[in-house]
PDB file of C-alpha atoms in Angstrom:
ATOM      1  CA  ILE A   1      12.957 -20.023   1.817  1.00  0.00           C
ATOM      2  CA  ALA A   2      11.133 -23.098   2.598  1.00  0.00           C
ATOM      3  CA  VAL A   3       7.642 -22.967   4.361  1.00  0.00           C
ATOM      4  CA  GLN A   4       8.323 -22.605   8.286  1.00  0.00           C
ATOM      5  CA  GLY A   5       6.430 -25.268  10.609  1.00  0.00           C
ATOM      6  CA  ARG A   6       5.132 -28.230   9.941  1.00  0.00           C
ATOM      7  CA  HIS A   7       4.011 -29.169   6.134  1.00  0.00           C
ATOM      8  CA  PRO A   8       1.654 -31.837   4.934  1.00  0.00           C
ATOM      9  CA  THR A   9       2.733 -35.509   5.776  1.00  0.00           C
ATOM     10  CA  ARG A  10       1.429 -38.633   4.381  1.00  0.00           C
ATOM     11  CA  ASP A  11       0.322 -39.980   8.364  1.00  0.00           C
ATOM     12  CA  LEU A  12      -2.487 -37.280   9.045  1.00  0.00           C
ATOM     13  CA  PRO A  13      -4.225 -38.004  12.432  1.00  0.00           C
ATOM     14  CA  GLU A  14      -8.108 -38.460  12.248  1.00  0.00           C
ATOM     15  CA  GLU A  15      -9.021 -34.766  12.666  1.00  0.00           C
ATOM     16  CA  ASP A  16      -6.661 -33.438   9.926  1.00  0.00           C
ATOM     17  CA  ARG A  17      -8.242 -35.700   7.695  1.00  0.00           C
ATOM     18  CA  PRO A  18      -9.179 -34.166   4.419  1.00  0.00           C
ATOM     19  CA  ARG A  19     -12.856 -32.761   4.712  1.00  0.00           C
ATOM     20  CA  GLY A  20     -13.735 -30.550   1.326  1.00  0.00           C
ATOM     21  CA  ARG A  21     -12.787 -31.120  -2.159  1.00  0.00           C
ATOM     22  CA  LYS A  22     -11.629 -28.368  -4.380  1.00  0.00           C
ATOM     23  CA  SER A  23      -9.855 -28.014  -7.703  1.00  0.00           C
ATOM     24  CA  CYS A  24      -6.730 -25.691  -7.908  1.00  0.00           C
ATOM     25  CA  ASP A  25      -6.084 -23.208 -10.967  1.00  0.00           C
ATOM     26  CA  MET A  26      -2.449 -22.930 -10.832  1.00  0.00           C
ATOM     27  CA  SER A  27      -2.489 -20.186 -13.634  1.00  0.00           C
ATOM     28  CA  GLN A  28      -0.883 -16.594 -12.688  1.00  0.00           C
ATOM     29  CA  PRO A  29      -3.735 -14.083 -11.813  1.00  0.00           C
ATOM     30  CA  LYS A  30      -2.978 -10.632 -13.075  1.00  0.00           C
ATOM     31  CA  ALA A  31      -1.728  -8.388 -10.312  1.00  0.00           C
ATOM     32  CA  LYS A  32      -3.987  -5.466  -9.362  1.00  0.00           C
ATOM     33  CA  LYS A  33      -2.347  -1.989  -8.671  1.00  0.00           C
ATOM     34  CA  SER A  34      -2.645  -0.893  -5.453  1.00  0.00           C
ATOM     35  CA  SER A  35      -1.462   1.315  -2.711  1.00  0.00           C
ATOM     36  CA  ALA A  36       0.655  -0.092  -0.068  1.00  0.00           C
ATOM     37  CA  ALA A  37      -0.484   2.878   2.135  1.00  0.00           C
ATOM     38  CA  GLY A  38      -3.271   2.259   4.544  1.00  0.00           C
ATOM     39  CA  ALA A  39      -5.443   4.742   5.882  1.00  0.00           C
ATOM     40  CA  SER A  40      -2.929   6.344   7.864  1.00  0.00           C
ATOM     41  CA  GLY A  41      -0.981   7.155   4.629  1.00  0.00           C
ATOM     42  CA  LYS A  42       1.921   5.090   5.728  1.00  0.00           C
ATOM     43  CA  SER A  43       2.947   1.524   5.504  1.00  0.00           C
ATOM     44  CA  SER A  44       5.178  -0.646   7.418  1.00  0.00           C
ATOM     45  CA  ASP A  45       7.901  -2.974   6.293  1.00  0.00           C
ATOM     46  CA  PRO A  46       7.250  -6.440   7.778  1.00  0.00           C
ATOM     47  CA  MET A  47      10.474  -7.835   6.825  1.00  0.00           C
ATOM     48  CA  GLY A  48      12.390  -4.748   8.365  1.00  0.00           C
ATOM     49  CA  ASP A  49      14.909  -4.894   5.355  1.00  0.00           C
ATOM     50  CA  GLY A  50      13.788  -2.029   3.590  1.00  0.00           C
ATOM     51  CA  SER A  51      13.462  -4.379   0.286  1.00  0.00           C
ATOM     52  CA  GLY A  52       9.798  -2.965  -0.026  1.00  0.00           C
ATOM     53  CA  GLN A  53       8.918  -6.607  -1.406  1.00  0.00           C
ATOM     54  CA  TYR A  54       6.292  -7.427   1.191  1.00  0.00           C
ATOM     55  CA  THR A  55       4.557  -4.309   3.032  1.00  0.00           C
ATOM     56  CA  TRP A  56       1.267  -4.322   5.023  1.00  0.00           C
ATOM     57  CA  GLY A  57      -1.547  -3.296   3.120  1.00  0.00           C
ATOM     58  CA  ALA A  58      -3.489  -1.258   5.862  1.00  0.00           C
ATOM     59  CA  PRO A  59      -2.581   0.132   9.645  1.00  0.00           C
ATOM     60  CA  PRO A  60      -2.945  -2.896  12.149  1.00  0.00           C
ATOM     61  CA  LYS A  61      -6.256  -3.815  13.108  1.00  0.00           C
ATOM     62  CA  ARG A  62      -5.249  -4.588  16.724  1.00  0.00           C
ATOM     63  CA  VAL A  63      -2.095  -3.632  18.521  1.00  0.00           C
ATOM     64  CA  THR A  64      -0.992  -5.151  21.839  1.00  0.00           C
ATOM     65  CA  THR A  65       2.404  -5.130  23.524  1.00  0.00           C
ATOM     66  CA  LYS A  66       3.625  -8.547  21.907  1.00  0.00           C
ATOM     67  CA  ARG A  67       1.910  -8.314  18.350  1.00  0.00           C
ATOM     68  CA  ARG A  68       0.195  -6.275  15.593  1.00  0.00           C
ATOM     69  CA  ASP A  69      -2.459  -8.091  13.610  1.00  0.00           C
ATOM     70  CA  TYR A  70      -2.977  -7.187  10.179  1.00  0.00           C
ATOM     71  CA  GLU A  71      -5.717  -8.028   7.650  1.00  0.00           C
ATOM     72  CA  ALA A  72      -3.901  -7.235   4.341  1.00  0.00           C
ATOM     73  CA  LEU A  73      -0.226  -7.847   3.144  1.00  0.00           C
ATOM     74  CA  VAL A  74       1.291  -6.561  -0.360  1.00  0.00           C
ATOM     75  CA  ILE A  75       3.526  -8.410  -2.173  1.00  0.00           C
ATOM     76  CA  SER A  76       5.576  -6.056  -4.605  1.00  0.00           C
ATOM     77  CA  ASP A  77       5.145  -8.642  -7.724  1.00  0.00           C
ATOM     78  CA  ALA A  78       2.117 -10.368  -6.631  1.00  0.00           C
ATOM     79  CA  GLY A  79      -0.637  -7.998  -5.603  1.00  0.00           C
ATOM     80  CA  MET A  80      -2.364  -7.916  -2.205  1.00  0.00           C
ATOM     81  CA  VAL A  81      -3.510 -10.780  -0.152  1.00  0.00           C
ATOM     82  CA  ARG A  82      -5.961 -10.877   2.646  1.00  0.00           C
ATOM     83  CA  VAL A  83      -7.013 -12.932   5.947  1.00  0.00           C
ATOM     84  CA  GLY A  84      -9.215 -15.534   4.073  1.00  0.00           C
ATOM     85  CA  ASP A  85      -7.274 -15.518   0.682  1.00  0.00           C
ATOM     86  CA  ASP A  86      -6.053 -18.838  -0.461  1.00  0.00           C
ATOM     87  CA  VAL A  87      -2.325 -18.636  -1.337  1.00  0.00           C
ATOM     88  CA  LEU A  88       0.760 -20.378  -2.612  1.00  0.00           C
ATOM     89  CA  LEU A  89       3.379 -20.586  -0.073  1.00  0.00           C
ATOM     90  CA  LYS A  90       6.914 -21.630  -1.141  1.00  0.00           C
ATOM     91  CA  ALA A  91       8.347 -24.904  -0.834  1.00  0.00           C
ATOM     92  CA  SER A  92      11.816 -26.108  -1.243  1.00  0.00           C
ATOM     93  CA  ASN A  93      11.663 -29.378  -3.556  1.00  0.00           C
ATOM     94  CA  HIS A  94       8.371 -29.334  -5.179  1.00  0.00           C
ATOM     95  CA  ALA A  95       5.126 -27.810  -5.804  1.00  0.00           C
ATOM     96  CA  PRO A  96       3.979 -24.845  -3.736  1.00  0.00           C
ATOM     97  CA  TYR A  97       2.064 -25.652  -0.833  1.00  0.00           C
ATOM     98  CA  ILE A  98      -1.539 -24.363  -0.906  1.00  0.00           C
ATOM     99  CA  ALA A  99      -3.066 -22.851   2.051  1.00  0.00           C
ATOM    100  CA  ARG A 100      -6.016 -20.368   3.548  1.00  0.00           C
ATOM    101  CA  ILE A 101      -4.903 -17.391   5.384  1.00  0.00           C
ATOM    102  CA  VAL A 102      -6.120 -17.368   8.995  1.00  0.00           C
ATOM    103  CA  SER A 103      -4.710 -14.511  10.553  1.00  0.00           C
ATOM    104  CA  MET A 104      -1.090 -12.224   9.757  1.00  0.00           C
ATOM    105  CA  TRP A 105       1.103 -10.373  12.456  1.00  0.00           C
ATOM    106  CA  GLU A 106       4.099  -9.033  13.554  1.00  0.00           C
ATOM    107  CA  ASP A 107       5.904 -10.148  16.547  1.00  0.00           C
ATOM    108  CA  VAL A 108       6.725  -6.485  18.067  1.00  0.00           C
ATOM    109  CA  LYS A 109       9.540  -7.693  20.225  1.00  0.00           C
ATOM    110  CA  LYS A 110      11.473 -10.177  17.726  1.00  0.00           C
ATOM    111  CA  ASN A 111      10.397  -7.592  14.675  1.00  0.00           C
ATOM    112  CA  GLU A 112       9.238 -10.737  12.924  1.00  0.00           C
ATOM    113  CA  SER A 113       6.269 -11.247  10.641  1.00  0.00           C
ATOM    114  CA  TRP A 114       4.143 -14.474  10.313  1.00  0.00           C
ATOM    115  CA  LEU A 115       0.792 -15.756   8.956  1.00  0.00           C
ATOM    116  CA  ARG A 116      -1.463 -18.772  10.305  1.00  0.00           C
ATOM    117  CA  ALA A 117      -2.738 -20.850   7.664  1.00  0.00           C
ATOM    118  CA  SER A 118      -4.601 -23.827   7.121  1.00  0.00           C
ATOM    119  CA  TRP A 119      -3.374 -26.379   4.583  1.00  0.00           C
ATOM    120  CA  PHE A 120      -4.916 -28.120   1.496  1.00  0.00           C
ATOM    121  CA  TYR A 121      -3.258 -31.272   0.761  1.00  0.00           C
ATOM    122  CA  ARG A 122      -2.873 -33.196  -2.686  1.00  0.00           C
ATOM    123  CA  PRO A 123      -3.884 -36.413  -3.571  1.00  0.00           C
ATOM    124  CA  ALA A 124       0.050 -37.415  -3.098  1.00  0.00           C
ATOM    125  CA  ASP A 125      -0.126 -36.072   0.461  1.00  0.00           C
ATOM    126  CA  ILE A 126      -3.019 -38.315   1.576  1.00  0.00           C
ATOM    127  CA  PRO A 127      -3.060 -42.112   2.101  1.00  0.00           C
ATOM    128  CA  LYS A 128      -4.088 -44.172  -0.560  1.00  0.00           C
ATOM    129  CA  HIS A 129      -6.766 -45.988   1.535  1.00  0.00           C
ATOM    130  CA  ALA A 130      -8.382 -42.384   2.280  1.00  0.00           C
ATOM    131  CA  LEU A 131      -8.448 -41.694  -1.388  1.00  0.00           C
ATOM    132  CA  ALA A 132     -10.130 -45.150  -2.124  1.00  0.00           C
ATOM    133  CA  THR A 133     -12.938 -43.993  -0.022  1.00  0.00           C
ATOM    134  CA  LEU A 134     -13.707 -41.045  -2.601  1.00  0.00           C
ATOM    135  CA  PRO A 135     -17.409 -41.369  -4.570  1.00  0.00           C
ATOM    136  CA  LYS A 136     -15.369 -42.412  -7.786  1.00  0.00           C
ATOM    137  CA  GLY A 137     -12.602 -44.213  -5.824  1.00  0.00           C
ATOM    138  CA  CYS A 138      -9.818 -41.678  -6.717  1.00  0.00           C
ATOM    139  CA  PRO A 139      -9.523 -37.659  -6.854  1.00  0.00           C
ATOM    140  CA  GLU A 140     -10.539 -35.654 -10.075  1.00  0.00           C
ATOM    141  CA  LYS A 141      -7.544 -33.970 -11.828  1.00  0.00           C
ATOM    142  CA  HIS A 142      -6.203 -31.116 -10.022  1.00  0.00           C
ATOM    143  CA  GLU A 143      -8.318 -31.998  -6.904  1.00  0.00           C
ATOM    144  CA  ILE A 144      -6.999 -30.944  -3.575  1.00  0.00           C
ATOM    145  CA  PHE A 145      -8.395 -31.368  -0.045  1.00  0.00           C
ATOM    146  CA  TYR A 146      -9.150 -29.103   2.594  1.00  0.00           C
ATOM    147  CA  SER A 147      -7.768 -29.729   6.011  1.00  0.00           C
ATOM    148  CA  ALA A 148      -8.381 -28.015   9.964  1.00  0.00           C
ATOM    149  CA  ALA A 149      -4.383 -28.705  10.145  1.00  0.00           C
ATOM    150  CA  CYS A 150      -3.043 -25.077  10.708  1.00  0.00           C
ATOM    151  CA  ASP A 151       0.433 -23.397  11.397  1.00  0.00           C
ATOM    152  CA  ASN A 152       2.578 -20.390  11.810  1.00  0.00           C
ATOM    153  CA  ASN A 153       4.671 -19.607   8.574  1.00  0.00           C
ATOM    154  CA  ASP A 154       7.091 -16.989   7.909  1.00  0.00           C
ATOM    155  CA  ILE A 155       5.295 -14.097   6.034  1.00  0.00           C
ATOM    156  CA  ARG A 156       8.081 -14.456   3.180  1.00  0.00           C
ATOM    157  CA  SER A 157       6.774 -17.775   2.250  1.00  0.00           C
ATOM    158  CA  VAL A 158       3.691 -16.088   0.496  1.00  0.00           C
ATOM    159  CA  LEU A 159       4.151 -16.325  -3.598  1.00  0.00           C
ATOM    160  CA  ARG A 160       0.661 -15.164  -4.542  1.00  0.00           C
ATOM    161  CA  ARG A 161      -2.886 -15.698  -3.996  1.00  0.00           C
ATOM    162  CA  CYS A 162      -4.143 -18.743  -5.753  1.00  0.00           C
ATOM    163  CA  ARG A 163      -7.879 -19.336  -7.277  1.00  0.00           C
ATOM    164  CA  LEU A 164      -9.663 -22.317  -5.828  1.00  0.00           C
ATOM    165  CA  VAL A 165     -12.925 -23.671  -7.527  1.00  0.00           C
ATOM    166  CA  GLU A 166     -15.421 -25.855  -5.843  1.00  0.00           C
ATOM    167  CA  THR A 167     -16.026 -29.095  -7.750  1.00  0.00           C
ATOM    168  CA  ALA A 168     -19.512 -29.071  -9.281  1.00  0.00           C
ATOM    169  CA  GLY A 169     -21.940 -30.675  -6.984  1.00  0.00           C
ATOM    170  CA  GLU A 170     -19.969 -30.992  -3.932  1.00  0.00           C
ATOM    171  CA  ARG A 171     -19.945 -28.670  -0.932  1.00  0.00           C
TER     172      ARG A 171
END
């Protein structure tokens, strides 16, 4: 499944230009054993397919007639991800996308589950003239850049959490 919605492009509008500098550790984190059941003792199936690969990690934090907002998602083979976590998202023909989860919800009427994420860009996704303005004139190895660009993605695009490490001396 490809990431739904907009993906990083080489022509970024000014407001979406990279802002923060981070390094991405792509090593597989150890999956934590956790119960998918929330405080109610039950968990819902975000995909509605009974596969159990994705389950909500707790009861919804807010419910309206249109949607249920959640704070945590359990991925059967990768552990739990929460709002605010940095994650890898499926990409069809290249390395996974890197994003930070802003929110997660279930569309009640359509029975679809979504997340809103802000993007991190790799140097290959950024115009060369913008990279030339970096202090060393080029990015560090494994360096990525935070952007304010956000969009909605199918919850099934989440592969797992990833760990981002701040570059020494940068904030």
